[in-house]
XYZ file of C-alpha atoms in Angstrom:
646
model
C -31.715 6.490 -10.673
C -28.008 6.994 -11.430
C -28.234 4.846 -14.553
C -31.332 6.703 -15.786
C -29.581 10.047 -15.338
C -26.522 8.755 -17.178
C -28.647 7.528 -20.101
C -30.397 10.890 -20.387
C -27.094 12.739 -20.422
C -25.750 10.315 -22.987
C -28.767 11.004 -25.187
C -28.507 14.745 -24.621
C -24.878 14.857 -25.712
C -25.217 12.282 -28.489
C -24.539 13.087 -32.109
C -28.246 13.146 -32.930
C -28.562 16.413 -31.014
C -26.272 18.246 -33.406
C -28.358 17.249 -36.445
C -30.979 19.846 -35.566
C -28.476 22.708 -35.713
C -28.588 25.019 -38.754
C -26.199 24.132 -41.548
C -24.533 27.533 -41.290
C -23.532 26.720 -37.706
C -22.147 23.355 -38.776
C -20.122 25.029 -41.545
C -18.734 27.442 -38.978
C -17.780 24.541 -36.724
C -16.016 22.801 -39.603
C -13.936 25.893 -40.273
C -12.997 26.288 -36.620
C -11.948 22.658 -36.372
C -9.778 22.665 -39.495
C -6.566 22.739 -37.435
C -7.601 19.777 -35.295
C -6.903 16.093 -35.684
C -9.516 14.105 -37.586
C -10.765 12.459 -34.372
C -11.229 15.789 -32.588
C -12.697 17.372 -35.726
C -15.459 14.742 -35.862
C -15.986 15.141 -32.127
C -16.434 18.899 -32.523
C -19.308 18.318 -34.948
C -21.145 16.303 -32.325
C -20.187 18.395 -29.334
C -20.359 22.205 -29.709
C -18.721 24.539 -27.226
C -21.913 25.492 -25.381
C -22.790 21.878 -24.645
C -19.230 21.016 -23.629
C -19.168 23.969 -21.226
C -22.511 22.960 -19.753
C -21.327 19.369 -19.325
C -18.242 20.564 -17.467
C -20.298 22.886 -15.282
C -22.534 19.941 -14.427
C -19.472 18.067 -13.195
C -18.751 15.657 -16.039
C -15.067 14.780 -16.212
C -13.131 14.375 -19.450
C -12.980 10.656 -18.702
C -16.771 10.384 -18.396
C -17.341 12.386 -21.576
C -14.850 10.202 -23.439
C -16.880 7.145 -22.440
C -20.139 8.769 -23.510
C -18.807 9.747 -26.926
C -16.723 6.587 -27.330
C -13.528 8.553 -27.798
C -10.383 9.161 -25.759
C -9.726 11.434 -22.821
C -6.950 13.305 -24.727
C -9.448 13.978 -27.527
C -11.912 15.590 -25.101
C -9.042 17.562 -23.603
C -7.920 18.746 -27.056
C -11.463 19.860 -27.870
C -11.671 21.825 -24.620
C -8.362 23.502 -25.450
C -9.650 24.374 -28.890
C -12.821 25.917 -27.437
C -10.994 27.604 -24.574
C -13.124 25.768 -22.031
C -10.909 25.703 -18.936
C -11.571 25.527 -15.215
C -10.622 28.392 -12.940
C -9.515 28.262 -9.330
C -11.401 29.794 -6.437
C -9.840 30.620 -3.080
C -10.873 29.522 0.385
C -9.857 32.380 2.665
C -8.313 30.788 5.753
C -8.494 34.092 7.645
C -12.184 34.820 6.941
C -11.261 38.235 5.432
C -10.007 39.603 8.778
C -6.637 40.171 7.135
C -4.763 38.926 4.093
C -4.363 35.160 4.192
C -0.808 34.021 3.517
C -1.867 30.388 3.248
C -5.147 30.145 1.328
C -6.156 27.018 -0.510
C -7.925 26.522 -3.799
C -10.472 24.438 -5.628
C -11.449 24.390 -9.306
C -14.733 25.206 -10.948
C -15.993 26.287 -14.355
C -16.558 29.985 -13.815
C -15.178 33.312 -14.986
C -12.567 34.673 -12.571
C -9.390 32.806 -11.597
C -8.465 33.737 -8.010
C -5.255 31.688 -7.794
C -2.224 33.888 -8.440
C 0.834 32.062 -9.759
C 4.240 33.362 -8.672
C 7.581 33.417 -10.483
C 9.364 31.500 -7.722
C 11.016 28.116 -8.208
C 8.263 25.688 -7.328
C 7.573 21.970 -7.046
C 4.189 20.219 -7.002
C 3.697 17.193 -4.746
C 0.828 14.814 -5.470
C -0.675 13.364 -2.280
C -2.206 9.988 -1.600
C -5.866 10.861 -2.114
C -8.546 9.278 0.087
C -7.326 7.207 3.018
C -8.330 3.571 2.825
C -6.922 0.215 3.830
C -3.699 -0.278 1.895
C -2.852 3.377 1.511
C -2.807 5.613 4.532
C -1.097 8.134 6.725
C 2.381 6.734 6.046
C 2.288 8.316 2.590
C 0.962 11.559 3.989
C 3.960 11.587 6.334
C 6.245 11.332 3.298
C 4.454 14.173 1.512
C 4.673 16.486 4.528
C 8.350 15.706 5.125
C 9.012 16.424 1.442
C 7.273 19.799 1.802
C 9.560 20.661 4.711
C 12.641 19.606 2.736
C 11.609 21.651 -0.310
C 10.933 24.745 1.785
C 14.330 24.362 3.412
C 15.892 24.212 -0.059
C 14.151 27.462 -1.049
C 11.375 26.107 -3.259
C 7.739 27.145 -3.264
C 5.773 24.038 -2.358
C 2.409 23.205 -3.897
C 0.393 20.334 -2.472
C -2.371 18.577 -4.422
C -4.609 16.319 -2.353
C -8.308 15.779 -1.699
C -8.446 14.320 1.812
C -9.414 16.691 4.656
C -8.214 14.193 7.288
C -4.528 14.428 6.380
C -1.743 16.685 7.618
C -0.727 17.560 4.051
C -4.086 19.278 3.557
C -3.637 21.495 6.601
C -3.648 24.900 4.952
C -0.419 26.056 6.644
C 1.784 23.083 5.653
C 2.533 23.847 2.010
C 2.865 27.326 0.487
C -0.147 26.521 -1.641
C -2.785 23.802 -1.439
C -5.074 22.638 -4.213
C -7.923 20.599 -2.807
C -8.482 18.564 -5.967
C -8.982 14.923 -6.978
C -5.862 13.127 -8.174
C -6.865 12.629 -11.804
C -4.866 13.432 -14.902
C -7.371 16.123 -15.905
C -7.243 18.032 -12.622
C -3.507 17.561 -12.152
C -2.621 18.847 -15.630
C -4.787 21.918 -15.143
C -2.903 22.824 -11.955
C 0.451 22.193 -13.642
C -0.504 24.427 -16.586
C -1.465 27.212 -14.214
C 1.498 26.980 -11.837
C 4.266 25.959 -14.277
C 6.451 24.137 -11.716
C 9.992 22.917 -12.265
C 8.667 19.417 -11.757
C 6.156 17.133 -10.065
C 6.783 14.513 -7.348
C 4.575 11.431 -7.729
C 6.445 8.891 -5.599
C 5.526 10.046 -2.076
C 1.759 9.529 -2.240
C 1.650 5.789 -2.803
C 0.063 4.003 -5.740
C -2.581 6.641 -6.529
C -0.278 9.376 -7.913
C 2.210 6.818 -9.206
C -0.385 5.627 -11.735
C -0.455 9.137 -13.225
C 3.254 9.174 -14.056
C 3.024 7.816 -17.604
C 0.216 10.182 -18.647
C 2.016 13.132 -17.068
C 5.190 12.230 -18.940
C 3.284 11.922 -22.217
C 1.886 15.402 -21.579
C 5.423 16.792 -21.289
C 5.497 17.160 -17.501
C 8.854 16.789 -15.737
C 8.683 13.979 -13.181
C 11.137 14.516 -10.324
C 12.708 11.271 -9.186
C 12.343 7.918 -10.902
C 11.142 8.307 -14.478
C 7.800 7.025 -15.719
C 9.759 4.463 -17.740
C 11.313 3.014 -14.587
C 7.956 3.052 -12.803
C 6.264 1.222 -15.669
C 9.084 -1.330 -15.814
C 8.534 -2.180 -12.157
C 4.714 -2.241 -12.483
C 4.454 -4.302 -15.681
C 4.744 -7.958 -14.746
C 6.119 -9.172 -18.085
C 8.695 -6.395 -18.400
C 9.790 -6.810 -14.810
C 10.010 -10.579 -15.165
C 12.264 -10.150 -18.186
C 14.468 -7.782 -16.184
C 14.831 -10.305 -13.352
C 15.795 -12.980 -15.862
C 18.393 -10.646 -17.360
C 19.860 -9.854 -13.932
C 19.736 -13.549 -12.877
C 17.725 -12.665 -9.777
C 15.520 -15.513 -8.468
C 11.776 -14.970 -8.344
C 8.744 -17.230 -7.847
C 7.438 -18.744 -11.085
C 4.630 -16.609 -12.430
C 2.342 -15.899 -15.339
C -0.427 -13.567 -16.489
C -3.858 -14.647 -17.707
C -7.088 -13.163 -19.022
C -9.172 -16.362 -18.898
C -9.622 -19.445 -16.761
C -7.953 -21.625 -19.408
C -4.843 -19.440 -19.424
C -4.803 -19.311 -15.624
C -5.155 -23.097 -15.409
C -2.264 -23.576 -17.828
C -0.078 -21.397 -15.606
C -0.972 -23.309 -12.425
C -0.238 -26.568 -14.245
C 3.264 -25.210 -14.848
C 4.022 -23.549 -11.493
C 1.889 -25.790 -9.259
C -0.437 -25.124 -6.338
C -0.761 -23.252 -4.050
C -0.735 -20.135 -6.209
C -1.111 -16.476 -5.311
C -3.665 -14.810 -7.608
C -4.447 -11.103 -7.816
C -5.673 -8.458 -10.264
C -3.232 -6.002 -11.853
C -2.393 -2.723 -10.151
C -4.071 -3.587 -6.856
C -3.823 -1.472 -3.735
C -3.287 -3.082 -0.340
C -3.531 -6.582 -1.810
C -7.228 -6.142 -2.561
C -8.821 -9.266 -4.060
C -5.529 -11.138 -3.620
C -6.033 -14.786 -2.715
C -4.091 -18.001 -2.221
C -5.602 -20.667 -4.483
C -5.217 -24.394 -3.832
C -7.102 -26.131 -6.678
C -8.796 -25.709 -10.067
C -12.290 -25.296 -8.629
C -11.221 -22.336 -6.496
C -9.336 -20.882 -9.444
C -12.418 -21.062 -11.666
C -14.534 -19.453 -8.945
C -11.972 -16.641 -8.575
C -11.832 -15.953 -12.329
C -15.633 -15.987 -12.608
C -15.943 -13.449 -9.795
C -13.180 -11.137 -11.027
C -14.696 -7.763 -11.822
C -12.391 -6.706 -14.629
C -9.828 -8.692 -16.608
C -8.324 -7.560 -19.916
C -5.112 -7.595 -21.932
C -4.151 -4.358 -20.196
C -5.200 -5.552 -16.733
C -4.631 -9.341 -16.586
C -4.643 -11.608 -13.568
C -1.217 -12.034 -11.978
C -0.450 -15.575 -10.836
C 2.612 -16.461 -8.729
C 3.826 -19.649 -7.129
C 3.168 -19.241 -3.421
C 6.249 -19.783 -1.262
C 4.987 -21.534 1.857
C 7.088 -21.379 5.055
C 9.368 -18.677 3.626
C 10.498 -15.679 5.686
C 9.689 -12.281 4.191
C 11.748 -9.087 4.282
C 11.117 -5.470 3.389
C 14.054 -3.355 2.242
C 13.838 0.426 1.916
C 16.540 2.184 -0.064
C 17.538 5.603 -1.398
C 19.240 5.687 -4.790
C 20.475 7.918 -7.571
C 22.225 7.224 -10.860
C 25.471 6.103 -9.217
C 24.776 5.136 -5.609
C 22.333 3.271 -3.387
C 21.929 3.458 0.397
C 19.930 0.688 2.056
C 18.130 2.529 4.814
C 16.268 -0.375 6.407
C 16.086 -4.185 6.299
C 12.934 -5.296 8.106
C 12.183 -8.925 8.889
C 8.563 -10.070 9.142
C 7.609 -12.126 12.175
C 4.885 -13.940 10.233
C 5.732 -16.386 7.460
C 5.174 -15.566 3.799
C 1.584 -15.121 2.667
C 0.677 -12.338 5.096
C 0.409 -8.893 3.511
C 3.397 -6.728 4.432
C 1.062 -4.115 5.909
C -0.359 -6.743 8.287
C 2.972 -8.233 9.323
C 4.865 -7.451 12.479
C 8.201 -6.067 11.255
C 11.512 -6.133 13.125
C 14.408 -3.725 12.601
C 17.197 -4.732 12.546
C 16.703 -8.301 11.314
C 17.736 -11.289 13.436
C 18.319 -15.027 13.032
C 19.058 -14.799 9.311
C 22.231 -15.904 7.561
C 24.785 -13.280 6.408
C 24.666 -14.925 2.965
C 20.953 -14.128 2.555
C 21.447 -10.537 3.741
C 24.325 -10.035 1.313
C 22.196 -11.389 -1.553
C 19.283 -9.047 -0.726
C 21.596 -6.024 -0.619
C 23.212 -7.020 -3.910
C 19.844 -7.554 -5.649
C 18.537 -4.236 -4.304
C 21.455 -2.294 -5.771
C 21.157 -4.082 -9.119
C 17.424 -3.346 -9.292
C 17.896 0.308 -8.340
C 20.452 0.723 -11.128
C 18.358 -1.123 -13.739
C 15.168 0.786 -12.894
C 17.175 4.030 -12.758
C 15.691 4.832 -9.372
C 16.122 8.400 -8.173
C 14.783 8.749 -4.647
C 13.026 6.040 -2.627
C 12.546 2.374 -3.454
C 11.041 -0.577 -1.580
C 11.788 -4.235 -2.347
C 10.037 -7.245 -0.820
C 11.922 -10.537 -0.569
C 11.122 -14.082 0.539
C 13.883 -16.359 1.825
C 13.222 -20.088 1.525
C 15.920 -22.699 2.157
C 18.633 -20.024 1.932
C 17.424 -18.910 -1.522
C 16.410 -15.255 -1.798
C 13.415 -14.540 -4.085
C 12.273 -11.114 -5.211
C 8.544 -10.729 -4.586
C 7.877 -7.130 -5.566
C 9.647 -3.839 -6.252
C 8.051 -0.421 -5.728
C 10.054 2.575 -7.003
C 8.324 4.892 -4.537
C 7.879 5.564 -0.842
C 6.548 2.606 1.117
C 4.455 2.349 4.262
C 7.607 1.451 6.219
C 9.439 4.734 5.551
C 8.248 6.584 8.698
C 9.118 3.542 10.810
C 12.620 3.274 9.359
C 13.236 7.003 9.672
C 12.308 7.097 13.361
C 14.047 3.844 14.260
C 17.359 4.729 12.608
C 17.280 8.519 13.129
C 17.879 8.985 9.401
C 15.719 11.671 7.701
C 14.937 9.284 4.856
C 12.362 11.445 3.050
C 14.445 14.616 3.330
C 17.480 12.888 1.812
C 15.380 11.334 -0.961
C 13.829 14.724 -1.767
C 17.227 16.348 -2.090
C 18.347 13.518 -4.375
C 15.253 14.072 -6.526
C 16.185 17.747 -6.802
C 19.537 16.783 -8.290
C 21.933 16.497 -5.340
C 24.363 13.578 -5.332
C 23.746 10.797 -2.837
C 27.506 10.414 -2.393
C 27.676 13.985 -1.052
C 24.695 13.404 1.238
C 26.365 10.278 2.607
C 29.053 12.495 4.129
C 26.602 15.124 5.395
C 24.369 12.590 7.169
C 27.066 10.011 7.971
C 25.103 7.467 5.937
C 25.933 3.804 5.965
C 23.662 0.872 5.344
C 21.215 0.293 8.171
C 22.764 -2.912 9.475
C 26.140 -1.182 9.587
C 24.855 1.710 11.685
C 25.431 -0.278 14.843
C 21.869 -0.001 16.141
C 21.981 -0.780 19.847
C 18.231 -1.203 20.154
C 15.368 -3.114 18.556
C 12.406 -1.482 16.795
C 9.133 -3.264 16.011
C 6.204 -2.193 13.837
C 2.986 -3.782 15.076
C -0.228 -3.603 12.983
C -3.544 -2.660 14.564
C -6.695 -4.414 13.343
C -10.392 -3.451 13.463
C -11.608 -6.941 14.367
C -13.534 -5.760 17.421
C -15.652 -3.584 15.098
C -16.076 -6.214 12.356
C -16.269 -9.536 14.152
C -17.926 -11.408 11.289
C -15.178 -10.472 8.840
C -12.890 -13.164 10.279
C -9.575 -12.639 12.041
C -7.165 -14.745 10.007
C -4.529 -12.895 8.064
C -3.676 -13.436 4.412
C -2.411 -11.616 1.329
C -5.187 -8.994 1.411
C -4.346 -6.141 3.773
C -6.724 -5.692 6.706
C -4.925 -3.554 9.293
C -6.118 0.010 9.819
C -3.120 1.362 11.684
C 0.122 0.439 13.346
C 2.123 1.041 16.508
C 5.875 1.278 16.997
C 7.943 0.127 19.936
C 11.599 0.554 20.848
C 13.604 -1.429 23.391
C 17.069 -2.784 24.012
C 16.160 -6.341 22.999
C 13.549 -8.259 21.011
C 11.359 -9.687 23.840
C 10.926 -6.279 25.492
C 10.258 -4.562 22.152
C 7.664 -7.184 21.217
C 5.936 -6.904 24.595
C 5.763 -3.119 24.231
C 4.424 -3.486 20.688
C 1.569 -5.665 21.939
C 0.693 -3.122 24.599
C 0.834 -0.264 22.090
C -1.568 -2.192 19.844
C -3.941 -2.585 22.822
C -3.340 -6.322 23.267
C -2.538 -7.331 26.834
C -0.571 -10.562 27.085
C -1.504 -12.751 30.090
C 0.989 -13.577 32.819
C -0.922 -16.632 34.011
C -4.014 -18.705 33.240
C -4.976 -21.089 30.444
C -3.661 -21.146 26.873
C -5.642 -22.782 24.071
C -3.504 -24.312 21.312
C -4.768 -25.609 17.969
C -2.276 -25.864 15.129
C -2.401 -27.280 11.618
C -0.578 -30.498 10.779
C 2.401 -28.675 9.270
C 2.931 -26.793 12.540
C 2.925 -29.995 14.602
C 6.707 -29.928 14.854
C 9.478 -29.136 17.375
C 8.610 -25.426 17.265
C 5.155 -25.879 18.824
C 6.639 -28.343 21.328
C 9.130 -25.680 22.451
C 6.319 -23.116 22.730
C 4.137 -25.449 24.807
C 7.031 -26.390 27.092
C 7.895 -22.722 27.682
C 4.285 -21.954 28.599
C 4.101 -24.969 30.879
C 7.301 -23.878 32.666
C 5.631 -20.498 33.283
C 2.755 -22.355 35.024
C 0.193 -21.905 32.255
C -2.446 -24.609 31.847
C -2.693 -25.919 28.301
C -5.772 -27.047 26.390
C -6.219 -28.058 22.782
C -8.431 -29.723 20.207
C -8.099 -33.436 19.491
C -5.194 -33.399 17.010
C -3.053 -30.887 18.884
C -3.898 -32.490 22.245
C -2.743 -35.879 20.965
C 0.492 -34.441 19.508
C 1.434 -32.577 22.702
C 0.638 -35.450 25.081
C 2.610 -37.878 22.898
C 5.580 -35.543 23.394
C 5.222 -35.516 27.173
C 3.364 -32.208 27.569
C 0.331 -32.086 29.825
C -2.645 -30.781 27.868
C -6.409 -30.948 28.376
C -8.631 -31.932 25.464
C -11.534 -29.684 24.416
C -14.375 -30.212 21.911
C -14.446 -28.394 18.589
C -17.516 -26.333 17.741
C -18.813 -28.920 15.295
C -18.243 -31.921 17.571
C -20.828 -33.487 19.848
C -20.348 -32.555 23.456
C -20.346 -29.374 25.495
C -18.739 -27.163 26.514
C -16.820 -26.656 23.271
C -13.982 -24.212 22.659
C -16.361 -21.377 21.736
C -18.191 -21.809 25.072
C -14.958 -21.895 27.054
C -13.554 -18.726 25.481
C -16.895 -16.926 25.764
C -17.112 -17.706 29.505
C -13.660 -16.265 30.196
C -11.817 -19.526 30.855
C -9.138 -18.961 28.179
C -6.470 -16.262 28.561
C -4.503 -16.678 25.318
C -5.250 -18.360 21.982
C -2.741 -19.900 19.574
C -4.597 -21.036 16.453
C -2.849 -21.561 13.100
C -5.291 -22.530 10.334
C -3.895 -23.531 6.975
C -5.551 -24.550 3.743
C -8.014 -23.195 1.251
C -10.285 -21.588 3.809
C -10.611 -21.426 7.589
C -13.024 -23.997 8.946
C -16.166 -23.007 10.790
C -14.554 -23.980 14.082
C -11.558 -21.725 13.480
C -13.719 -18.752 12.544
C -15.760 -19.323 15.697
C -12.576 -19.348 17.779
C -11.496 -16.023 16.289
C -14.899 -14.422 16.808
C -15.071 -15.615 20.412
C -11.574 -14.279 21.100
C -12.438 -10.841 19.749
C -15.751 -10.657 21.613
C -14.112 -11.730 24.877
C -11.048 -9.498 24.410
C -8.725 -12.500 24.559
C -5.343 -11.979 22.829
C -4.761 -14.425 19.981
C -2.141 -15.229 17.361
C -2.677 -17.050 14.082
C 0.891 -17.990 13.072
C 3.550 -20.096 14.744
C 6.044 -17.258 14.388
C 3.818 -14.840 16.300
C 3.294 -17.512 18.979
C 7.059 -17.854 19.482
C 7.485 -14.094 19.791
C 4.527 -13.849 22.183
C 5.976 -16.471 24.524
C 9.262 -14.571 24.676
C 7.347 -11.355 25.397
C 5.308 -12.979 28.205
C 8.498 -14.240 29.833
C 10.006 -10.745 29.538
C 6.986 -9.074 31.166
C 7.121 -11.535 34.057
C 10.775 -10.899 34.870
C 11.709 -7.442 33.618
C 10.863 -3.829 34.407
C 10.289 -1.742 31.289
C 12.082 1.561 30.887
C 11.136 4.628 28.859
C 13.486 6.525 26.577
C 12.965 9.239 23.994
C 13.663 8.709 20.308
C 16.627 11.037 20.714
C 18.144 8.811 23.397
C 17.734 5.708 21.273
C 19.287 7.433 18.264
C 22.202 8.928 20.205
C 24.407 6.043 19.068
C 24.716 7.716 15.676
C 26.477 10.664 17.268
C 28.657 8.653 19.631
């Protein structure tokens, strides 16, 4: 039905329609279009004002019309300007006409009267994050709202553009003015033309508004913060790779491809496993770890859209590396590192799905110094003004840059609350032109690891596995969490235990633990984990390979059948009947086996806590021991942050 409607509209607006118009009308059109470019002039012959207006009233965007007429979006926009076909803004009265609404909000339509009154005040437009979905969520809305507060405090009129009714930024009394509009270049430019702000902030709403920066710049809009040039340099893989080479900053070998042959040539050079993803993805969507040519061919064949502009990105996958997230605030001459977060899980897990620790622990001072040095070099080279996030992987004491985002990241609210630094407020003031060196004195800013944090903060992801059991429970490069919890405590075990509880996962204090690890994890780390559990009087059970490894190392462990093996009960039966209290299962390889997926599904259905990495297993054992021997206390954020004033 949708395709049929599209075809009819295409026919209706096609050039053949104009051929039936009288010649006198066509002559008139030619005269009117004499001041236009040749492309727009030809377009005007095929698309008279009345039909363009009707198309816009029917809801066709400039982008859709450009596709129909096989032209460009700027050409459609230029034709609309020539005809004077512009949207107007209608007002939603938040006081239902009882009295004058001081905080109305607006939406656009193609009508006659414009009800949005633009003021002469200094004003700034903030572009929000758009629809909430996995990979882009409330963290960015937090940044937008905090920026609104900072701008109001600085005396600016604040204008919010967002289209999600479930966010705080779209509460009508947050910003001075709210435009409930989609985050497209067409709608955004129309608002900017009407309001005439001093500038637009694109870096607080995540990837959605960030992608508009280049088009906004080309349209003459002032971008507050990092320029569109710096944003493009960080987003474009080839440009960014060249920058890393110039700065002598290590990075995993990589390449870009638009065909299987090109992709295969890259994997021949960098080796397997390789991390493959489309360009400009959000939340790691369609990102996958590839282990051989057959899987690579299957991935390329299933890719929805590959082109010169949007190629596949292929990186060497760093197995067993430890990942870090660094948040920073920068201007043209200074850079403050506001948070260095260490991931509990090894590399390969999306940062949004990883348990993050602040401050870091068990990492060499040399690696920390390298990450701080690289961050400052990148901020200067990208000419970052405001917030920046850098992701690193540390393997064998070598620090590799994984990704740089010259914008707010999902960790900003976590860092701000854990360190008691108003990160977004400071970044907003920097974007307005204040010097970071002056703000250092006002906020007593030092780098996060020099603040002397006397507590531990942990960000724990929350997953929807109980709602989507068949989706599988094993984490990878594609983000799957739908929320997160934060915990604070004086030490790591207590903080981790609290994080589990906040994420609605209750760790057992006794019972039976099932252990099944891949061959690479059959090492002294799993032996230490098993011994710690045994000392706490847990019974251990495992599948054949793990059972053999543990018993050979003097650890008592009961053998259990896999799902695919002959003999009952198997591990699925045992978990389902409530005989397992904790699951440690670390699959590795191209895909999880049927047995491993069954284990995950049974754990979710039976509400049995489970971990899928050796790192999470180590942290869980420490947390269980803490719960058994320690009373938890409760403190406010203000009490935890009091160290900054002492």
